[in-house]
Each structure stands twice: as C-alpha cells, then as structure tokens.
Amino acid sequence: MVAVAPQTENRLTMQTGYIAQDTTAIRSLDWDRDRFDIEFGLQNGTTYNSFIIHGDKMALVDTSHEKFRQLYFDTLRGLIDPRSVDYLIISHTEPDHSGLVKDFLQLAPDTTVVGSKVAIQFLEGFIHQDFKRQIVKNGDQIDLGQGHVLEFVNAPNLHWPDTILTYDWGTYTLFTCDVFGMHYCSDNLYDVQLQDIEADYRFYYDCLMGPNARSVLSALKRMGKLGEVKLVANGHGPLLQFNVQELINRYRDWSKAQTKGEKTVAVFYVSNYGYSDRISQSIAHGITKTGVTVEMLDMLGTDQQDVRELTESAAGLVIGMPPSSGEKAKEAATTLSTILASAKPKQYIGLFESYGEDDEPIDPILTKFREVGLGEGFPSIRIKDNPSEAIYQLCEESGTDLGQKLTKKENIKQRKSLDSDLDKAIGRISGGLYIITVQKGDVTGAMLASWVSQASFEPLGISIAVAKDRAIESLMQVGDQFILNILEEGHYQHLMKHFLKRFKPGEDRFAGVNTQTAKNGSPILTDSLAYLECEVVSRMEVDDHWIVYSQVNEGRVSKSDSLTAVHHRKVGNYY
Ligand SMILES: Cc1cc2nc3c(=O)[nH]c(=O)nc-3n(C[C@H](O)[C@H](O)[C@H](O)COP(=O)(O)O)c2cc1C
C-alpha cells in the first residue's frame, strides 16, 4: 500500500498511501530541510502532503513544494491522468503547498481551482494566466459523487489569511493543510507513536498557531458543525489517525491558555510582502512566551472597523512597514492611518521593516506614534538583508521584551502576594549556580540558572526549570544540545554579573567572556569549575516554566579540589 521511491542525493523522496475510501495521499518527503523558517526549530525535516479524492468527479487537495516538481508529477501521473482532475483545492497559497499549481494547470488547464476569495486573489498575482475558479465560503459544499460531499470550513489566519479546511462527509476525513501539522519527516504515514511527534507538534503550534490562538478557537468552533473526524489529512508530517481527538484537543487547550492573557498586542503585517509575515510570526511568538495574547491582522483586505477596534483595545502595537509604492501601498497606507488615529498614549509600539523592496521608512512613522504618547516596545527592527536565523531570534527576543514590559507590574504584584511563612519556607530550597550556554547555527544563547538538578543515573540525566519567557527557551527544544557550566565557589561573581545583565534583543551574550567550543558546538565558559555536554530529551510543561530534561553525554572538571557555588535564598518567590 505504501510505496517509497528511491532516494535522490538531497534526500527528497515520495510516498503514496491509500488512506480512506477512494482517497490517496501523495507525500513529498523532505528529509533535510534546514531551519529557515521559524517553525523548523527541531530539524526533523518535513513533508508536503497532497491528496486525491476520487468520486464520480476527482479532486486534488494541494500540490507540493516546487523542489519536488519532477518527483511529484512523476508520482501523480503514475496514479492518475492529471487532466482527469475536476477540482484543485487550494487550502492556502503558501508556496510549499501551492508551488506547483501553475505547473499543474499547464498539464490540466480545464481543472477548476477551488479556494477562499483571498486565496484566489493571491493565485491570480502568482500564476499570471487565466484559470477556472470557484470561490468557496464557510459551509459551501462540492459533491464529487460516490458519497464524497466536500464541505469547506473557513480558517483565516491558521496560519495564512486565506486558509480553508475541507471535510469529506463520505470518509470523515478533514484535510487541514498547515493546521494540525508538524515538521516531522519519517516513513510513517500516520501518527503511530505519539511520543515521537508531540514535541514537534507543540513547537509548530507555538510558532504558527499560538499567535493566532483566537482564530484557532473560532475555527475549532466552526469544525464542531462537521461530522466526526476520523482522520486528519494534514499538509505536513504524519497524518493523524490514532490520536485525532487528543491532538485536536491540545490545540483547544493551548489556544485557550494563549487567550487567557489579560493584555493583547496587535501585530499588523502585510501578507506576501517581503518577509513581513515570517518576521511578524517570530515577534508574535516572542510575545506569546510572556503570556500576553497576540492578535495578528493583515493590513490588506481587513475591515477598517476591525483595525480600529483592535488598535483601541490593545496594550501594544507591532507594525510591519508596508510597501510605499505599488498596488498594495494605498490600502496599507489607509490601514496605517487608521492605526495611528486610534492609537492611545501608554500603549507600547514596535516597528519592523520586512526587507521588502521599498518599505515605508520607519523613523517618520515612529515619530508620529511617539508624538501620540506611545512608549517604545522594542527598538525598531531594520532588516537589510534576507533574514537569517539570528534575525528571527532578534525578532523573537524583541517580542518577548515587549511582552515583559506589559506583564512587569503584574509579575511584581504576584511575587509580593505570597504568604510570608510559606514564602520563607520554600526559600530554604537552595541550589547551585550554573550558566547554560548554547550555539545553534548562527544563533547563541546563555542564561544563569539555579533550578538545576541531577535526575537520572543511567543514562545520566539532569532537569532544569526554564521560565517560559526566557530567550534561551527556544534553543532548548527536544534534540537541542547545550552546555551546563558549573560555577566555582568564590569565583563566580564576574560571570554572574555578566550574564544577569539585561541584554538587548539579538545582543551577543558572550562578548568579553572567555570561551572554548565544546564537541557539541556550544561554548564552554573557560572560568567555570566544570561543564556538562547535554542533549534535551523531553520537556514537561508546568505553569510558568518548562522542566527541561536532558541527557548528559560528556563532562569535565577543571579543578578537582574546588566546590560548586551554592545559591542560598531567603524567600521562595524568586530564584
Ligand atoms: C540566582 C539566580 C538563579 C536563576 N535561576 C534561573 C533558573 O533556574 N531558571 C530560569 O528560567 N531563570 C533563572 N534565573 C533568571 C535568569 O537567569 C535571568 O532572568 C535571565 O538571565 C534573563 O534572561 P533572558 O533575557 O534571556 O530571559 C535566575 C536568576 C538568578 C539571579
């Protein structure tokens, strides 16, 4: 049932599988895709999934990434004649799913392209040729015959503005594209082992869906009107068959938690312009790490009343500079004027350039917001080149800075409200002093920690409690490597002082510190007493921290007669 084509040099392979009555999956397996988008943190490659539904009429749901052009069409032709496809359903227009739409239409010009209004508009700009189209709204149906009645569900902002889901009433299959997906490449067609995929599933949610948690909840509500979902045919990773309810419920729980924040930051971006959407996602991810809710809004195609309401209710505003010329400029300028007219003193503002060809200049716009009385959420992000991993890190840290400004007062209040006896008692728990250091590609991180403990003998393991809004948290995902530097009694003050400085977003935390590179690529602090090379194995979520459990692979002590620095506290409401 499952055929795997021979591997090519760059490890692109194809897999097909019969997944439900008259329904076939065509999965493009991209084993080595690097992390160039924020959500590829776990480096487990990815897949692009496309589906054929064969009733009396035939539908193809999504295509593939253009790097699979040859392999995808060879596989498709092996299964069907592309000209017999009546409908090509575009779940959304991101190039990794619709990169081959143009090629497909050259093979099958009579196929009707089905998508949301926004998706069809995007495609017009992308395909530059006439094509048959059918715009669908929430609840619309297409009957393919043989019981395959397809119903469409609007799911804007999951994670693109044009997203729709497609439900087949004949097989109870929900085709979801990015939603309920994950970047995880393996030969498993299905979610056979939950523990293998759950870290990737969560990370992908945090990066792409968390910033749109309100939209996730709305889409889940709309999904409630469908029948039972027996299979989730997603666009990335293994399909969900064995843990459907569990994994859908996790989206609900996480989204509820993400929208619990008392404050909201409005993030305005221009979809499909420069890197605006990617950058805004990184900033939004950084904000959500602090427990602040994010609402993302496209500056194009959005009702001005919505812009006004969101701006007025938000505690912070983040705006990607729109193009200053071209067809999108006028509409974006109107949205920008509405934001400016609705902004209020005491809100925080953060601006970024999206490395589009001719972004509006930042400074005059920032000046206008400052004149209204808005405070600086983060220093303006000016991107002069294709964004690198380090730029995305800077964006995320900027978002976290903004979120922390908004939550500062509440956090201080919360700390003060601990019952004093309990506070003193828990303060008697003490720990050592450590500095965690990481280098991952061109991204680095470091943090002083004392909530560290050995947690296993065989294999050797340690646990570290990392606050959810720490910059380094994003670099301590399952599979990531880091160093635990153990500080020396009587010889740690300079390191502690250095690493407790307030670093600006993206700032080099190692400037002026002596380091050597460990085998796992992360920096060892030369002045530490001992170090351990660690790899993250699993993470447990608790209210305000992640308990990161890691295996220890190597270690050395520099002075065998010295002791570890101990951190005694008086109260338990801080480290
Ligand atoms: C003595 C001491 C121990 C700390 N231990 C931890 C810890 O175990 N986990 C944690 O998340 N933060 C801990 N912190 C807080 C972080 O070290 C500190 O806030 C951090 O450097 C801020 O980094 P960020 O800007 O990357 O979020 C500790 C702080 C101090 C002063």
XYZ file of C-alpha atoms in Angstrom, residues 191-482:
292
model
C 0.885 9.221 13.970
C 1.777 5.734 15.190
C 3.821 6.802 18.219
C 2.522 9.910 19.908
C 5.689 10.454 21.909
C 7.779 10.610 18.725
C 5.877 13.556 17.339
C 4.422 15.513 20.224
C 7.401 17.827 20.734
C 7.356 18.785 17.041
C 3.579 19.133 17.082
C 3.794 21.516 20.023
C 6.689 23.549 18.655
C 4.898 24.009 15.350
C 1.739 25.118 17.182
C 3.707 27.575 19.323
C 5.366 29.185 16.309
C 2.490 29.281 13.828
C -0.812 28.858 15.586
C -0.260 30.284 19.086
C -0.005 33.856 17.757
C -3.407 33.280 16.150
C -4.985 31.451 19.080
C -8.286 33.324 18.867
C -8.608 32.336 15.210
C -7.789 28.738 16.165
C -10.655 28.709 18.664
C -13.051 30.185 16.084
C -12.028 27.576 13.514
C -12.467 24.775 16.077
C -15.961 26.069 16.748
C -16.764 26.012 13.033
C -15.336 22.480 12.838
C -17.834 21.472 15.518
C -20.596 21.680 12.906
C -18.979 18.905 10.869
C -19.421 15.197 11.485
C -16.963 13.062 13.397
C -13.348 13.496 12.301
C -11.793 10.053 11.875
C -8.696 11.143 10.008
C -6.828 14.436 9.831
C -5.118 14.645 6.462
C -2.711 17.453 7.265
C -0.211 19.105 4.937
C 2.965 18.499 6.980
C 4.134 15.414 8.836
C 2.344 12.148 9.539
C -1.462 12.143 9.161
C -3.427 11.932 12.392
C -5.320 8.679 12.706
C -4.516 7.216 16.107
C -4.596 10.387 18.224
C -7.098 12.553 16.376
C -9.160 13.748 19.330
C -6.196 14.044 21.650
C -4.245 16.224 19.217
C -7.234 18.369 18.225
C -7.978 18.891 21.924
C -4.425 20.008 22.536
C -4.982 22.858 20.026
C -8.078 23.817 22.001
C -6.329 23.728 25.384
C -3.238 25.590 24.211
C -5.324 28.215 22.433
C -7.482 28.761 25.498
C -4.328 29.248 27.546
C -2.910 31.662 24.943
C -6.017 33.833 25.006
C -6.192 33.934 28.792
C -3.696 36.789 28.963
C -5.239 39.973 30.277
C -3.425 42.049 27.715
C -3.309 41.843 23.948
C -0.757 43.027 21.450
C -1.965 43.751 17.924
C 0.533 42.670 15.275
C -0.068 44.247 11.860
C 1.705 42.829 8.832
C 1.321 42.667 5.080
C 0.900 39.105 3.906
C 3.014 38.093 0.969
C 5.160 41.213 1.120
C 8.863 40.809 1.767
C 9.298 38.683 4.852
C 6.568 40.571 6.714
C 4.525 37.522 7.714
C 7.515 35.457 8.862
C 9.009 38.288 10.873
C 5.685 39.144 12.448
C 5.259 35.481 13.432
C 8.639 35.478 15.178
C 7.789 38.658 17.071
C 4.349 37.269 17.928
C 5.887 34.030 19.165
C 8.201 36.046 21.427
C 5.209 37.962 22.810
C 3.123 34.847 23.490
C 6.025 33.399 25.506
C 5.263 36.040 28.142
C 1.609 35.026 28.439
C 0.347 38.079 26.551
C -2.286 37.362 23.893
C -1.499 38.283 20.307
C -3.921 39.250 17.566
C -2.414 39.282 14.109
C -4.052 41.337 11.403
C -3.226 41.643 7.749
C -3.038 45.296 6.720
C -4.621 44.330 3.416
C -8.151 43.086 2.917
C -9.113 43.905 6.515
C -12.116 45.923 7.555
C -11.049 49.343 8.888
C -13.528 48.982 11.742
C -11.663 45.813 12.864
C -8.366 47.693 12.667
C -9.800 50.492 14.793
C -11.301 48.197 17.433
C -8.197 46.074 17.751
C -5.911 49.106 17.974
C -8.046 50.710 20.653
C -8.237 47.590 22.803
C -4.578 46.540 22.500
C -1.943 47.269 25.112
C 0.797 47.161 22.494
C 1.104 47.595 18.735
C 3.589 45.976 16.376
C 3.604 47.112 12.778
C 5.497 45.837 9.762
C 6.330 48.654 7.388
C 4.129 48.303 4.310
C 5.287 48.996 0.747
C 5.487 52.670 -0.151
C 4.553 52.132 -3.794
C 2.716 49.630 -5.955
C -0.850 48.350 -5.815
C -0.766 47.370 -2.133
C 0.599 50.724 -0.953
C -2.656 52.685 -0.949
C -4.673 50.182 1.049
C -1.856 49.609 3.529
C -1.458 53.382 3.951
C -5.164 53.650 4.819
C -4.771 50.924 7.461
C -1.690 52.644 8.852
C -3.617 55.933 9.149
C -6.444 54.137 10.971
C -3.967 52.609 13.433
C -2.355 55.981 14.016
C -5.713 57.680 14.524
C -6.851 55.000 17.023
C -3.582 54.624 18.968
C -3.563 55.894 22.553
C -0.929 57.174 24.965
C 0.541 54.497 27.284
C 0.391 51.832 24.597
C 3.717 50.377 23.516
C 4.820 50.425 19.895
C 7.341 48.294 17.983
C 8.074 48.690 14.274
C 9.897 46.460 11.831
C 10.981 46.556 8.227
C 10.193 43.418 6.327
C 13.010 43.624 3.789
C 10.523 44.294 1.047
C 11.785 46.236 -1.914
C 10.519 49.653 -0.862
C 9.228 49.645 2.685
C 7.824 52.856 4.127
C 10.648 54.417 6.167
C 10.420 53.635 9.874
C 11.540 56.868 11.513
C 8.826 59.330 10.425
C 6.143 56.802 11.384
C 7.750 56.082 14.735
C 7.926 59.813 15.427
C 4.183 60.119 14.802
C 3.391 57.343 17.273
C 5.765 58.799 19.847
C 4.021 62.155 19.470
C 0.732 60.480 20.358
C 2.470 59.304 23.532
C 3.246 55.637 22.846
C 6.229 54.086 24.614
C 8.957 52.034 22.951
C 8.043 48.332 22.979
C 11.367 47.382 21.408
C 13.976 49.190 19.296
C 12.884 49.270 15.631
C 13.959 46.206 13.689
C 15.668 47.209 10.463
C 16.381 44.296 8.200
C 18.832 44.999 5.439
C 19.286 41.514 4.075
C 17.456 38.201 3.717
C 16.512 37.351 7.289
C 18.835 34.780 8.866
C 18.183 32.612 11.914
C 19.874 35.292 14.026
C 17.435 37.905 12.704
C 14.475 35.701 13.587
C 15.979 35.288 17.061
C 16.277 39.063 17.372
C 12.622 39.385 16.344
C 11.512 36.809 18.883
C 13.535 38.453 21.671
C 12.084 41.846 20.705
C 8.598 40.392 21.065
C 9.492 38.952 24.458
C 10.843 42.329 25.590
C 7.567 43.977 24.636
C 5.543 41.272 26.398
C 7.685 41.598 29.528
C 7.113 45.351 29.634
C 3.386 44.672 29.621
C 3.487 41.989 32.305
C 6.105 43.554 34.584
C 3.668 45.122 37.060
C 1.522 42.005 37.437
C 4.580 39.806 37.896
C 5.922 42.007 40.690
C 2.487 42.093 42.326
C 2.195 38.327 42.114
C 5.584 37.857 43.725
C 4.649 40.111 46.621
C 1.394 38.303 47.270
C 2.983 35.048 48.508
C 2.043 34.148 52.073
C 5.067 35.121 54.105
C 5.620 31.896 56.108
C 5.261 29.745 53.045
C 7.496 32.105 51.119
C 10.248 31.819 53.720
C 9.863 28.067 53.981
C 10.129 27.466 50.273
C 13.035 29.888 50.192
C 15.023 27.283 52.127
C 15.267 25.225 48.980
C 18.703 26.033 47.634
C 20.606 25.151 44.514
C 23.955 25.523 42.809
C 24.867 28.227 40.328
C 25.158 27.361 36.671
C 25.277 29.033 33.303
C 23.634 27.345 30.365
C 25.255 28.158 27.048
C 24.064 27.290 23.543
C 25.170 27.768 19.977
C 22.782 26.547 17.312
C 23.694 27.563 13.775
C 24.309 31.299 13.922
C 22.107 31.674 16.973
C 23.502 31.791 20.512
C 22.053 31.965 23.992
C 23.085 31.962 27.646
C 21.343 32.071 30.992
C 22.196 31.938 34.690
C 20.263 29.106 36.359
C 19.966 27.620 39.817
C 16.908 25.401 39.406
C 19.076 22.549 38.180
C 19.140 19.012 39.489
C 20.531 15.608 38.612
C 17.549 13.476 37.631
C 18.847 10.106 36.424
C 21.826 7.749 36.915
C 21.603 5.550 33.865
C 21.792 7.178 31.400
C 22.935 10.310 33.212
C 20.279 12.988 33.127
C 19.570 16.425 34.569
C 16.500 18.623 34.835
C 16.430 22.401 34.530
C 13.430 24.648 35.113
C 13.432 27.299 32.398
C 10.919 30.148 32.621
C 8.601 30.241 29.613
C 9.681 33.725 28.598
C 13.439 33.096 28.634
C 15.189 33.830 25.356
C 17.115 30.559 25.666
C 13.890 28.546 25.939
C 13.560 28.437 22.141
C 17.033 26.887 21.915
C 16.230 24.118 24.398
C 13.801 22.080 22.323
C 13.911 18.288 22.136
C 17.112 17.256 20.333
C 18.923 20.553 21.011
C 22.417 20.471 22.518
C 23.781 22.794 25.153
